[in-house]
Coordinates of C-alpha atoms and ligand atoms in Angstrom, one line a residue:
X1 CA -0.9 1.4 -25.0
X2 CA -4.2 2.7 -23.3
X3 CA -4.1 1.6 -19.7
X4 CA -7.0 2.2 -17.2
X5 CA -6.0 2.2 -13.5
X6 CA -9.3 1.1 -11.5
X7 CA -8.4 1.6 -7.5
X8 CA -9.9 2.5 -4.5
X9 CA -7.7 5.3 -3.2
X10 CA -4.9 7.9 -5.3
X11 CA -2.7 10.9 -4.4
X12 CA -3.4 13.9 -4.7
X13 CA -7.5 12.8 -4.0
X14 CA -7.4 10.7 -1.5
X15 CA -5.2 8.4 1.0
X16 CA -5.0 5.7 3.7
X17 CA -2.1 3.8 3.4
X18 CA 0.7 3.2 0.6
X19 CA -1.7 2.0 -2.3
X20 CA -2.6 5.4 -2.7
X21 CA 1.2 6.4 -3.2
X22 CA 1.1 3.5 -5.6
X23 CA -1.4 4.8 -7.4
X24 CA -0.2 8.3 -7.8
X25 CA 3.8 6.8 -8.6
X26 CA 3.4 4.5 -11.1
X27 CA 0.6 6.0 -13.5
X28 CA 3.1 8.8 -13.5
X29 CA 5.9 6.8 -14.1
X30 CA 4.1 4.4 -16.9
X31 CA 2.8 8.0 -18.3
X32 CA 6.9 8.6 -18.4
X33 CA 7.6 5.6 -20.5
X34 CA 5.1 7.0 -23.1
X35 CA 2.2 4.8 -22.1
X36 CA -1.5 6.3 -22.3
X37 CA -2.9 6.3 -18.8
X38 CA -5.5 6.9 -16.8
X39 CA -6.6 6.3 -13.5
X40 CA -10.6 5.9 -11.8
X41 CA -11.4 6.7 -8.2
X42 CA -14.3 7.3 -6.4
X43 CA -15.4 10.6 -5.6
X44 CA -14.7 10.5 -1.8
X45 CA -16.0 13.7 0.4
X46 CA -14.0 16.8 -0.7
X47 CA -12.7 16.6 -3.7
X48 CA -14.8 18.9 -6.7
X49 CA -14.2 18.6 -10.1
X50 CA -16.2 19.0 -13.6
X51 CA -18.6 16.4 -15.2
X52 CA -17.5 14.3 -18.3
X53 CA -20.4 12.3 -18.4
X54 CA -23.4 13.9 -16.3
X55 CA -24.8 10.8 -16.1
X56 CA -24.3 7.2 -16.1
X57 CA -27.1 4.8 -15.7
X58 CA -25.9 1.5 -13.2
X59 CA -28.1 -0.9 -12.3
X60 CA -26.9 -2.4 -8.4
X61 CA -29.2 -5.1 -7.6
X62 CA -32.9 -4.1 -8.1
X63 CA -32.4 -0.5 -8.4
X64 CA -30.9 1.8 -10.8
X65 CA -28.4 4.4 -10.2
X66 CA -26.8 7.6 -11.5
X67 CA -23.5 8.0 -10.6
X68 CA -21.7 11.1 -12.6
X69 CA -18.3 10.9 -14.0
X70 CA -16.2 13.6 -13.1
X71 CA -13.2 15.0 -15.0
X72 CA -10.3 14.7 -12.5
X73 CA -7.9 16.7 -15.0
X74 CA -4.3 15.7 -15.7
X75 CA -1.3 15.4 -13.7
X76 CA 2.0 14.7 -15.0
X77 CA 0.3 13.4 -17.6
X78 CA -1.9 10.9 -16.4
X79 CA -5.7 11.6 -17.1
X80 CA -8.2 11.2 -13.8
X81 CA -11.8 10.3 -13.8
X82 CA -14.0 10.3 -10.3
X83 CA -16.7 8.3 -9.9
X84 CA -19.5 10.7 -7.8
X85 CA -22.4 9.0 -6.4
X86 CA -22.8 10.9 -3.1
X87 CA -25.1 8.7 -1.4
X88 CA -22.3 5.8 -1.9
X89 CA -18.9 8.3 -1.3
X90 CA -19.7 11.2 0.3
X91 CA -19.0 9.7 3.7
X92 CA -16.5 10.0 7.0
X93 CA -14.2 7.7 5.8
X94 CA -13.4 5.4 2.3
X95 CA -14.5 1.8 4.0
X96 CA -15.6 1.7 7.1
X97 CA -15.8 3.4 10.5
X98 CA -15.2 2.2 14.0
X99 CA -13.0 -0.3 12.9
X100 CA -16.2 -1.7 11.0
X101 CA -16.9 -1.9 7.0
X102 CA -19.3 0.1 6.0
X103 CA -22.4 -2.9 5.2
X104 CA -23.5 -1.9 1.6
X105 CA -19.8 -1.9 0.6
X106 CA -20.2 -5.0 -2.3
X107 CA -22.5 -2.0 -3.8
X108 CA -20.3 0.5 -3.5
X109 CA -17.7 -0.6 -5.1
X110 CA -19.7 -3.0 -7.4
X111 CA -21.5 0.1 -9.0
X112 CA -17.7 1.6 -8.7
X113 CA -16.5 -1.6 -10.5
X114 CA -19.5 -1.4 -13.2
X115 CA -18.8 2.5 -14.0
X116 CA -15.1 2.1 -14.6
X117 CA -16.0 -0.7 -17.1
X118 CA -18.4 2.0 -18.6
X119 CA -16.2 4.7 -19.1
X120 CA -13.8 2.1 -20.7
X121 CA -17.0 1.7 -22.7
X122 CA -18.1 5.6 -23.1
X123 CA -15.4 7.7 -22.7
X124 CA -11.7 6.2 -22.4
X125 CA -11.7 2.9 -24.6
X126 CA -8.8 2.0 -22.7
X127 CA -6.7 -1.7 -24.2
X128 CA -5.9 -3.1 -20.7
X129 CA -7.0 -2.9 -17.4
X130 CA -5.2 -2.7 -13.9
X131 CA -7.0 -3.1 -10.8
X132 CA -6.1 -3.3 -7.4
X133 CA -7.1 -4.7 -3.8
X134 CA -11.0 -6.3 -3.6
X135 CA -12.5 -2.7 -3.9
X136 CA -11.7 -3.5 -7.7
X137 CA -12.1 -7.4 -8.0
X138 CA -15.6 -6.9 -9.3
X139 CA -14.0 -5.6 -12.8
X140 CA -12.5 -9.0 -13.8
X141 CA -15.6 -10.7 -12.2
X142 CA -18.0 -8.9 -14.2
X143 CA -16.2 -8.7 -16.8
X144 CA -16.0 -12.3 -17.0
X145 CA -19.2 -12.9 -16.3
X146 CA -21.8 -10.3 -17.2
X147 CA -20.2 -8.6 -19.5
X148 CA -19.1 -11.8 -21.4
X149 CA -20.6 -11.4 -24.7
X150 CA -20.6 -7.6 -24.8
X151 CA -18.2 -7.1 -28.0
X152 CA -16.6 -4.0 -26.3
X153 CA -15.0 -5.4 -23.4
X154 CA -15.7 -8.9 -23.6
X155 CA -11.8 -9.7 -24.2
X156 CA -10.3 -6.6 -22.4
X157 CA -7.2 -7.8 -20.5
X158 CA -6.9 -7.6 -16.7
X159 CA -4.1 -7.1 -14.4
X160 CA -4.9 -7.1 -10.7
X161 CA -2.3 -6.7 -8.2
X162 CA -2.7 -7.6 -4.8
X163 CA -0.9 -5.2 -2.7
X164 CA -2.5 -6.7 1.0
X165 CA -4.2 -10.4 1.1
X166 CA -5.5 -9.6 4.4
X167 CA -8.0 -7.3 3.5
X168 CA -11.1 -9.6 1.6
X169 CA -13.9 -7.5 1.3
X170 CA -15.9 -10.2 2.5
X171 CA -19.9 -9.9 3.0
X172 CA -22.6 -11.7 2.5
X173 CA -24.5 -13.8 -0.2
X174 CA -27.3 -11.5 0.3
X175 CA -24.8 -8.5 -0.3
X176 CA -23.7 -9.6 -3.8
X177 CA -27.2 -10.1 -4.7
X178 CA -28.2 -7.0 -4.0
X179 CA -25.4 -5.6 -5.6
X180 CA -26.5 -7.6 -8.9
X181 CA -23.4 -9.4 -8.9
X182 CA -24.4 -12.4 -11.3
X183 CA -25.1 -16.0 -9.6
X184 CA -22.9 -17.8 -11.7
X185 CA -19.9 -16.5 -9.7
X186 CA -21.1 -17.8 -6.4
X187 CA -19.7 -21.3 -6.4
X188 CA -16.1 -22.5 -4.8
X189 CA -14.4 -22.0 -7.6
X190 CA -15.6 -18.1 -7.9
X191 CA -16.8 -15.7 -5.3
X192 CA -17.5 -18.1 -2.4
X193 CA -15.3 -18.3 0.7
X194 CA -16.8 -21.0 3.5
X195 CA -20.6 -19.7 2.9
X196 CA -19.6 -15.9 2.5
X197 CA -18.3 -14.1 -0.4
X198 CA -14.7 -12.8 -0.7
X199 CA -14.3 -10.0 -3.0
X200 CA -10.4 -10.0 -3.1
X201 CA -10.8 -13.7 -4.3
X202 CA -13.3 -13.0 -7.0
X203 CA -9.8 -11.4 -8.6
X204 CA -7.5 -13.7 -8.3
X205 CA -9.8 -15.9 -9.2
X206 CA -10.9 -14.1 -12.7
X207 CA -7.8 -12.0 -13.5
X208 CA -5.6 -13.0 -16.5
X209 CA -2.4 -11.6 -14.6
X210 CA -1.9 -11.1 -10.8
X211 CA 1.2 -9.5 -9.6
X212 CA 2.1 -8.4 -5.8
X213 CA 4.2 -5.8 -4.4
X214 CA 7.3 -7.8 -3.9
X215 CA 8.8 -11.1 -4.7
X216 CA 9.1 -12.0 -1.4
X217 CA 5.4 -11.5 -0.4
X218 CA 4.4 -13.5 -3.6
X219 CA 6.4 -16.3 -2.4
X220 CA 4.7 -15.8 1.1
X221 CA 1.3 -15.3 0.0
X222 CA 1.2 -19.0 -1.1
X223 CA 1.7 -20.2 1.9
X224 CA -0.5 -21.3 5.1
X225 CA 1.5 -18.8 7.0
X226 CA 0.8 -15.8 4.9
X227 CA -1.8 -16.6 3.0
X228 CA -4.6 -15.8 4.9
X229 CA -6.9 -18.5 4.0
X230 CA -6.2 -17.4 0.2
X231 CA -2.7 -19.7 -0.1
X232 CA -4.5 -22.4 -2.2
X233 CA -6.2 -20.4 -4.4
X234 CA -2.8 -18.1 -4.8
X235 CA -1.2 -21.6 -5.5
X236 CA -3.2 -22.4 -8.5
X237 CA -2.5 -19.3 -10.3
X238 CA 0.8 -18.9 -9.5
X239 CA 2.0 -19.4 -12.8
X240 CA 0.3 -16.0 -13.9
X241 CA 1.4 -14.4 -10.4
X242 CA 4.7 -11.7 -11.0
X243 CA 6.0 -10.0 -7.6
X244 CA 7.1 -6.7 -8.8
X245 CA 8.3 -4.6 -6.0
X246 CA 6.9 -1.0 -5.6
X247 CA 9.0 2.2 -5.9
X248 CA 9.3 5.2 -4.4
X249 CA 8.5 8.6 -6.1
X250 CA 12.0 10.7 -5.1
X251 CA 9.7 13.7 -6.4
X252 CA 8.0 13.5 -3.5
X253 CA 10.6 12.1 -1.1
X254 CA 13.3 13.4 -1.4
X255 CA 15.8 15.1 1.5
X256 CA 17.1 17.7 -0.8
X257 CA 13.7 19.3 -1.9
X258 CA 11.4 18.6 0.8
X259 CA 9.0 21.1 1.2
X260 CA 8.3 20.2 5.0
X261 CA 12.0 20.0 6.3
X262 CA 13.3 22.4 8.7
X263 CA 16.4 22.2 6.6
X264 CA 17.3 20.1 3.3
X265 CA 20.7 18.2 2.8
X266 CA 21.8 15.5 0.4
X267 CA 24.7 12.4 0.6
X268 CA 27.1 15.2 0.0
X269 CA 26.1 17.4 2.8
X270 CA 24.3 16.0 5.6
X271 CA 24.6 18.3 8.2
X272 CA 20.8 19.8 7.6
X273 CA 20.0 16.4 8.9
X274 CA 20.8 17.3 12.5
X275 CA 18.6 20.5 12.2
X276 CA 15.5 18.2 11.1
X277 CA 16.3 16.3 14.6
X278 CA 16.4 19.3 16.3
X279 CA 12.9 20.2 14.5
X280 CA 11.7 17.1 15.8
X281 CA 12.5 16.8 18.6
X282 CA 11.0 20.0 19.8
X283 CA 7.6 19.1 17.7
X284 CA 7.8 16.0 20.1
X285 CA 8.7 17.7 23.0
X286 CA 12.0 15.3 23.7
X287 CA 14.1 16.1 26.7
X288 CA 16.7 18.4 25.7
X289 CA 19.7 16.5 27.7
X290 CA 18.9 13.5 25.3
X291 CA 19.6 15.5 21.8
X292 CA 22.9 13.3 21.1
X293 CA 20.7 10.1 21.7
X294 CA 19.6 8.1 18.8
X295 CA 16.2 8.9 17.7
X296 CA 13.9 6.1 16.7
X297 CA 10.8 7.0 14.7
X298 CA 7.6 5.0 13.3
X299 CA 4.9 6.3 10.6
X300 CA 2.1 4.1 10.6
X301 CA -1.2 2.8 10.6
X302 CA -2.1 0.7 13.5
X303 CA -2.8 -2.3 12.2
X304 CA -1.9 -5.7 13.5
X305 CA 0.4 -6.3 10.2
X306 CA 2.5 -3.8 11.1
X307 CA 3.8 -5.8 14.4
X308 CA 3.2 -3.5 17.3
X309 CA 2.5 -6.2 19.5
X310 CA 6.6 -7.0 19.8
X311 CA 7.0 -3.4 21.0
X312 CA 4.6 -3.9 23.4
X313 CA 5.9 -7.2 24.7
X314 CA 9.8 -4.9 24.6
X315 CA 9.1 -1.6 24.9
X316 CA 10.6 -1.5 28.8
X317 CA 13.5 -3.7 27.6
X318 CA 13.7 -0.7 24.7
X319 CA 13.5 1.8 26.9
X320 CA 16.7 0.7 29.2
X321 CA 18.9 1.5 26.3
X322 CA 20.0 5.4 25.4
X323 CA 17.6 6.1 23.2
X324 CA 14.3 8.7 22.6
X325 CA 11.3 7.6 20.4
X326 CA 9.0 8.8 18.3
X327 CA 5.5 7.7 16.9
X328 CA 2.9 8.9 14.5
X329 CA -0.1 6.9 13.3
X330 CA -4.0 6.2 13.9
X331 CA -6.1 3.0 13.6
X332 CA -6.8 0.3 15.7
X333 CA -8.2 1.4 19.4
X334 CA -5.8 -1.3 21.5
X335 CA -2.8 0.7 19.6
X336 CA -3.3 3.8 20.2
X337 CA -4.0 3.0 23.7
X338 CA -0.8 1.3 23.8
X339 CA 1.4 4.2 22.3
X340 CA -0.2 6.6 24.9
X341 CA 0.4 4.5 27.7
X342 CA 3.8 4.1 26.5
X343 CA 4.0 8.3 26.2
X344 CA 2.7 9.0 29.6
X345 CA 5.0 6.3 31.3
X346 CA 8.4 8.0 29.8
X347 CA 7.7 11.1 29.1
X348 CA 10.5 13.4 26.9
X349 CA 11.3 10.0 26.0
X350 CA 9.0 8.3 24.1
X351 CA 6.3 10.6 22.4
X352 CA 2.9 9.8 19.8
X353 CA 1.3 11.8 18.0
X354 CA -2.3 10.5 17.2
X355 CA -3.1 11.4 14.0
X356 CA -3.2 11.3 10.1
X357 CA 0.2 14.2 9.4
X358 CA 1.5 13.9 6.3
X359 CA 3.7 17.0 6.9
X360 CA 4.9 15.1 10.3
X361 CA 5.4 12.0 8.2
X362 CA 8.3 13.6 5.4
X363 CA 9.7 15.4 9.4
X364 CA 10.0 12.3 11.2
X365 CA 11.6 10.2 8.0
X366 CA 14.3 13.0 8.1
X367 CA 14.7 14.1 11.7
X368 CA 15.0 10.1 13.0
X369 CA 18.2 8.3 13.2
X370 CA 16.6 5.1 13.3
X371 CA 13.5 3.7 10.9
X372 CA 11.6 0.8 13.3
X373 CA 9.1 -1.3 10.7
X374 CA 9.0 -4.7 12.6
X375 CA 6.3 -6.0 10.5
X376 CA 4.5 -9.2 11.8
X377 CA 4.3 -9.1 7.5
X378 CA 4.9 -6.7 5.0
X379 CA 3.9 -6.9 1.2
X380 CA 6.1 -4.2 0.6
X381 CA 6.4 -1.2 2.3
X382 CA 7.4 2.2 1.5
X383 CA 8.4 4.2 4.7
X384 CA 11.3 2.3 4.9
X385 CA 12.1 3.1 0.9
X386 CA 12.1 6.5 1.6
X387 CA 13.8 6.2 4.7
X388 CA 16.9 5.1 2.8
X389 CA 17.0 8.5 0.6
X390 CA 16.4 10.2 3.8
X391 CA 19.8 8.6 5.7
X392 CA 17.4 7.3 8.0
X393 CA 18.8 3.8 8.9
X394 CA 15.8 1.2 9.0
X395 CA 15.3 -1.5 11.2
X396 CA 12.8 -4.3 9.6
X397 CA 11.7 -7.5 9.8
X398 CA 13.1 -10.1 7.1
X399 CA 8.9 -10.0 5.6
X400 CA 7.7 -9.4 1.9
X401 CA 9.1 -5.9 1.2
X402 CA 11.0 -5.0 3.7
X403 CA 13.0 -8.4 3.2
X404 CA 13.5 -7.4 -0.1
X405 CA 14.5 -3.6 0.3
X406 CA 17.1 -3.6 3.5
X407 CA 20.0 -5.2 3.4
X408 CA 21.7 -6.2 6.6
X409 CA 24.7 -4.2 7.6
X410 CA 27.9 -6.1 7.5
X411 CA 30.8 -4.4 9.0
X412 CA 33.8 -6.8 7.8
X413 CA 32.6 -5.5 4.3
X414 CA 31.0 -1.8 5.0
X415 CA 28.2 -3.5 2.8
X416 CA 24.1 -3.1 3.2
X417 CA 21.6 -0.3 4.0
X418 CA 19.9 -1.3 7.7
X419 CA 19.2 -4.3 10.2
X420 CA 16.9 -7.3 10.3
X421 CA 15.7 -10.1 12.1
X422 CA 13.9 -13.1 11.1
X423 CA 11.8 -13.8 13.7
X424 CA 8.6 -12.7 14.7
X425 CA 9.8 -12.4 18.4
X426 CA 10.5 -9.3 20.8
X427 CA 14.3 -10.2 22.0
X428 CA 14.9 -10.9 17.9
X429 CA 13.3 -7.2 17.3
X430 CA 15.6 -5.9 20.7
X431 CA 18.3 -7.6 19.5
X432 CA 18.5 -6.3 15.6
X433 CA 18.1 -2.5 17.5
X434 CA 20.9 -2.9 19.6
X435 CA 23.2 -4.0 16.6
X436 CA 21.8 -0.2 15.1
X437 CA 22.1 1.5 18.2
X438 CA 26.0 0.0 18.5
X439 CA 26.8 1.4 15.1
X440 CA 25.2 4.2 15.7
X441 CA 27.4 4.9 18.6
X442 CA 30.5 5.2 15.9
X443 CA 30.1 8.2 13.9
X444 CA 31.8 7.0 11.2
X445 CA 30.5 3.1 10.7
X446 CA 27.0 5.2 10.9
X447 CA 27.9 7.7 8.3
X448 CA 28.9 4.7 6.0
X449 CA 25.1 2.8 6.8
X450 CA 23.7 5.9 6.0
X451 CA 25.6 7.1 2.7
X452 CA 24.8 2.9 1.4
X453 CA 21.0 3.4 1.9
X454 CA 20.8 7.1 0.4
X455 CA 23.1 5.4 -2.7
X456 CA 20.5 3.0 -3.6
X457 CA 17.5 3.6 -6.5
X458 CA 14.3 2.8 -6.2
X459 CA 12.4 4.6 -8.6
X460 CA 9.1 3.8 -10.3
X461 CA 11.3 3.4 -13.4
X462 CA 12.0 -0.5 -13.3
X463 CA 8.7 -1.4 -12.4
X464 CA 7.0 0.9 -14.8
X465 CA 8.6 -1.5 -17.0
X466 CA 8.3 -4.5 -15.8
X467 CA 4.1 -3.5 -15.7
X468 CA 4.5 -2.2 -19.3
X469 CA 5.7 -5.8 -20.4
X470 CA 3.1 -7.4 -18.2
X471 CA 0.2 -5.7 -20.2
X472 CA 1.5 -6.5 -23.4
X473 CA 2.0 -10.0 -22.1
X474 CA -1.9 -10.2 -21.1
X475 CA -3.3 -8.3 -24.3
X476 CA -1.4 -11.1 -26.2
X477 CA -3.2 -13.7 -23.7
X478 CA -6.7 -12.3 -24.6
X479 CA -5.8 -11.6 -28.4
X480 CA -7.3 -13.4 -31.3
X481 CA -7.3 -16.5 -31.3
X482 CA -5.5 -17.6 -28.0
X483 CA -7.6 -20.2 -26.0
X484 CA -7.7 -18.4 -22.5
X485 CA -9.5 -15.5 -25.0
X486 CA -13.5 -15.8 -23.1
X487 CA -12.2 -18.5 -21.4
X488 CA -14.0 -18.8 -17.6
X489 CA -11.6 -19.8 -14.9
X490 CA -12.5 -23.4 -13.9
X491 CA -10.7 -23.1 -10.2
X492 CA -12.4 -25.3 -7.9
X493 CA -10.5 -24.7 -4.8
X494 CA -11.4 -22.2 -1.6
Ligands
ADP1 P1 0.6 0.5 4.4 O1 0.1 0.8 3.0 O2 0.4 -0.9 4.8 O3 -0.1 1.4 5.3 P2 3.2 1.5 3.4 O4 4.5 1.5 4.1 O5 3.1 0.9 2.1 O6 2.1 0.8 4.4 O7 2.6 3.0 3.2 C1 2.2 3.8 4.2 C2 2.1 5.2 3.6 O8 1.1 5.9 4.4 C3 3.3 6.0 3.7 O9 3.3 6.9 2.6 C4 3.3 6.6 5.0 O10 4.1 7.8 5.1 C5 1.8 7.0 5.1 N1 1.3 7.0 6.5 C6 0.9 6.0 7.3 N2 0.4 6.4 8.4 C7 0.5 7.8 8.4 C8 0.1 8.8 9.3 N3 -0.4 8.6 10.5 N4 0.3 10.1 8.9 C9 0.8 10.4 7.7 N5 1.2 9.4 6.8 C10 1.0 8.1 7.1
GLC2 C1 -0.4 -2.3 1.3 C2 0.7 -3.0 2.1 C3 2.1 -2.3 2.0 C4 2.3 -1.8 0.5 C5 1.2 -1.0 0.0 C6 1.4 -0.5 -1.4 O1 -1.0 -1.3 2.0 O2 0.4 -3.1 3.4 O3 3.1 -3.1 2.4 O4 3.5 -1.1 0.5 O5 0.0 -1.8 0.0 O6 1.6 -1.6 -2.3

């Protein structure tokens, strides 16, 4: 089967968060189960490659534009195409700066939307389509609505998955317009969200399938609680709605061949574990006296998802106990100001690094003893995947993914891979961290905590299948004669 990935972000080209490991594991994995795939990005700042098509004629809103489609190459066998339209890419950052989104973003990724529809139509005549996040809701939309009677694409199957319902790509009705987004989709039951537009909804809204990145978070995604205004409309389609939980590409992350490690190791030999600490712990400048200490570390953006709000209510509480920690991430201002503060008040103790490391990432998932992701929610999550093949005990909250992935420790039964708590509170969060930090003070319960989490799988394998079925499951829902073939959602609610 011919399967077009359509998404905003993709290792090796470009990265803010985990969809981009998404988009670079499964292709490759799908690619593994002898599927045909490719995968469209846009052509951010940086990245050069060769024309395919030199030029593409796109009309946004009143104007007409030429964006080029460049020839990405192949990678483990999964073909790339870049979308380039300078004026629209060639910026600072992929969607916004100052903690702002960039204003002509419904044209961005509109014309982005309309081009990867094109090269389905030009170049890549691809059987299904999988799109992801609101930077690619405008496929299904368009598809559905503009593109309805063209005989090429008219019945080409989507799958969207929805791998953070926070994130709406909202704007206004004035955007869309002058995007050229058709009117017929600006009614309750489409586009519209309370007078503005919401991109993301415009998918779940015209998809034929729409999976998530766990089960857990498509359970919580229909709720008030999680659902972030988008619960109802979530509801009504739940019966197309799969969770299928990400996976982790041990090509990449993986102790034993690690490229940035001071030292590799495996279940069978651990001991290069304690010279990654060491590594670490000088990178962070930690007081020496504390090297026997457990070492707590956090990769992150810093977002208010990711629950940093608990550590600031607990971080004195925290810092009581015998323990060091360390910090890397970027985002949001009232963070980063919070993990500096935090630095400066004990320092050789607690230590940040401000920044976007990859390298420092892979050192800090093998030098830690201790994985803190105390999510406020988490559709799934992949540092604390990888944390598990590092040894690298996590510490979560019981949200989407990370529910899913971490089993609590139970010591009657020398079962389960890490620690939870339920609740969104700082003494549950403190309290979860001193059950680690009292196993971790017994070499030997440790050693058995660490040796279940690097035991488990979580390859791209499983879901790679689970997709594969999925797109067979919605070619067969837009195939001849089935009624949802051209069939316009009739959703009425928010
Ligand atoms: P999210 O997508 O919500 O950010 P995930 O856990 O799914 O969360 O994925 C985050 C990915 O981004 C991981 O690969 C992680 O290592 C990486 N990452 C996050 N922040 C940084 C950072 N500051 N430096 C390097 N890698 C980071
Ligand atoms: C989102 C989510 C994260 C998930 C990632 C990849 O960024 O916040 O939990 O792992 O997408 O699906």
């Amino acid at each position: 089967m011919k399967i077009l990935f359509v998404a905003s972000e993709g290792l090796p080209y470009a990265k803010t968060g985990g969809l981009a490991d998404v988009i670079e594991g499964l292709p490759k994995a799908l690619a593994e189960l002898g599927e045909e795939v490719a995968v469209v990005l846009p052509r951010y700042r940086g990245t050069k490659p060769g024309a395919v098509l030199r030029s593409l004629t796109i009309p946004v809103g009143g104007q007409l534009r030429f964006p080029v489609i460049e020839d990405g190459g192949t990678r483990h066998g999964v073909r790339y195409f870049l979308v380039d339209d300078a004026a629209y890419f060639d910026r600072g950052h992929l969607y916004g700066e100052h903690g702002k989104d960039y204003p002509d973003n419904a044209e961005r990724f509109g014309e982005f939307c309309r081009a990867a529809i094109e090269i389905v139509k030009q170049v890549w005549p691809a059987e299904v389509v999988h799109c992801h996040d609101w930077q690619t809701a405008l496929v299904p939309v368009l598809l559905r609505s503009q593109y309805a009677e063209d005989p090429q694409v008219k019945d080409l199957p989507v799958v969207f998955t929805i791998h953070n319902i926070g994130y709406h790509g909202q704007c206004s009705h004035e955007a869309i317009q002058h995007a050229g987004i058709p009117e017929s989709v600006y009614h309750p039951g489409g586009l519209e969200f309370y007078g503005k537009v919401n991109l993301l909804k415009g998918g779940l809204v015209y998809a034929d399938y729409l999976t998530t990145v766990s089960r857990k978070y498509a359970e919580e995604i229909q709720t008030a609680e999680y659902g972030h205004g988008l619960d109802g409309v979530v509801r009504e389609r739940r019966e197309r709605l799969r969770g299928i939980l990400n996976g982790a590409d041990y090509a990449v992350w993986n102790p034993e061949t690690d490229e940035h490690l001071a030292a590799n190791y495996s279940a069978r030999e651990l001991s290069g574990k304690q010279a990654c600490k060491r590594e670490l712990r000088k990178i962070f400048r930690l007081r020496a006296e504390d090297g026997e200490r457990a070492l707590i570390g956090m990769v992150s953006r810093f977002a208010g998802q990711k629950g940093f709000d608990l550590i600031a209510e607990q971080a004195h509480e925290l810092m009581k106990e015998e323990v060091s920690v360390v910090a890397l991430g970027t985002g949001e201002a009232r963070y980063e100001k919070l993990f500096r503060e935090l630095a400066r008040e004990f320092p050789g103790r607690f230590a940040v690094k401000i920044a976007y490391d990859s390298a420092l990432a892979h050192k800090i998932e093998a030098g830690a003893d201790i994985f803190l992701m105390p999510s406020h929610y988490e559709p799934c999550g992949l540092n604390q995947i990888y944390s598990l093949r590092y040894g690298t005990v996590p510490v979560v909250r019981a949200t989407g993914g990370l529910d899913d992935t971490i089993e609590e420790f139970d010591l009657e039964h020398g079962t389960g891979t890490g620690f939870k708590f339920a609740e969104y509170t700082g003494e549950a969060m403190l309290e979860s961290l001193r059950r680690a930090l009292e196993a971790h003070a017994d070499e030997r319960i440790w050693r058995r905590i660490q040796l279940n989490g690097m035991a488990k799988d979580f390859s791209w394998r499983a879901a790679a299948a689970e997709y594969a079925k999925l797109y067979e499951a919605a070619r067969g829902l837009r195939g001849p004669g089935h009624p949802a073939r051209n069939q316009i959602s009739t959703a009425t609610s928010k």
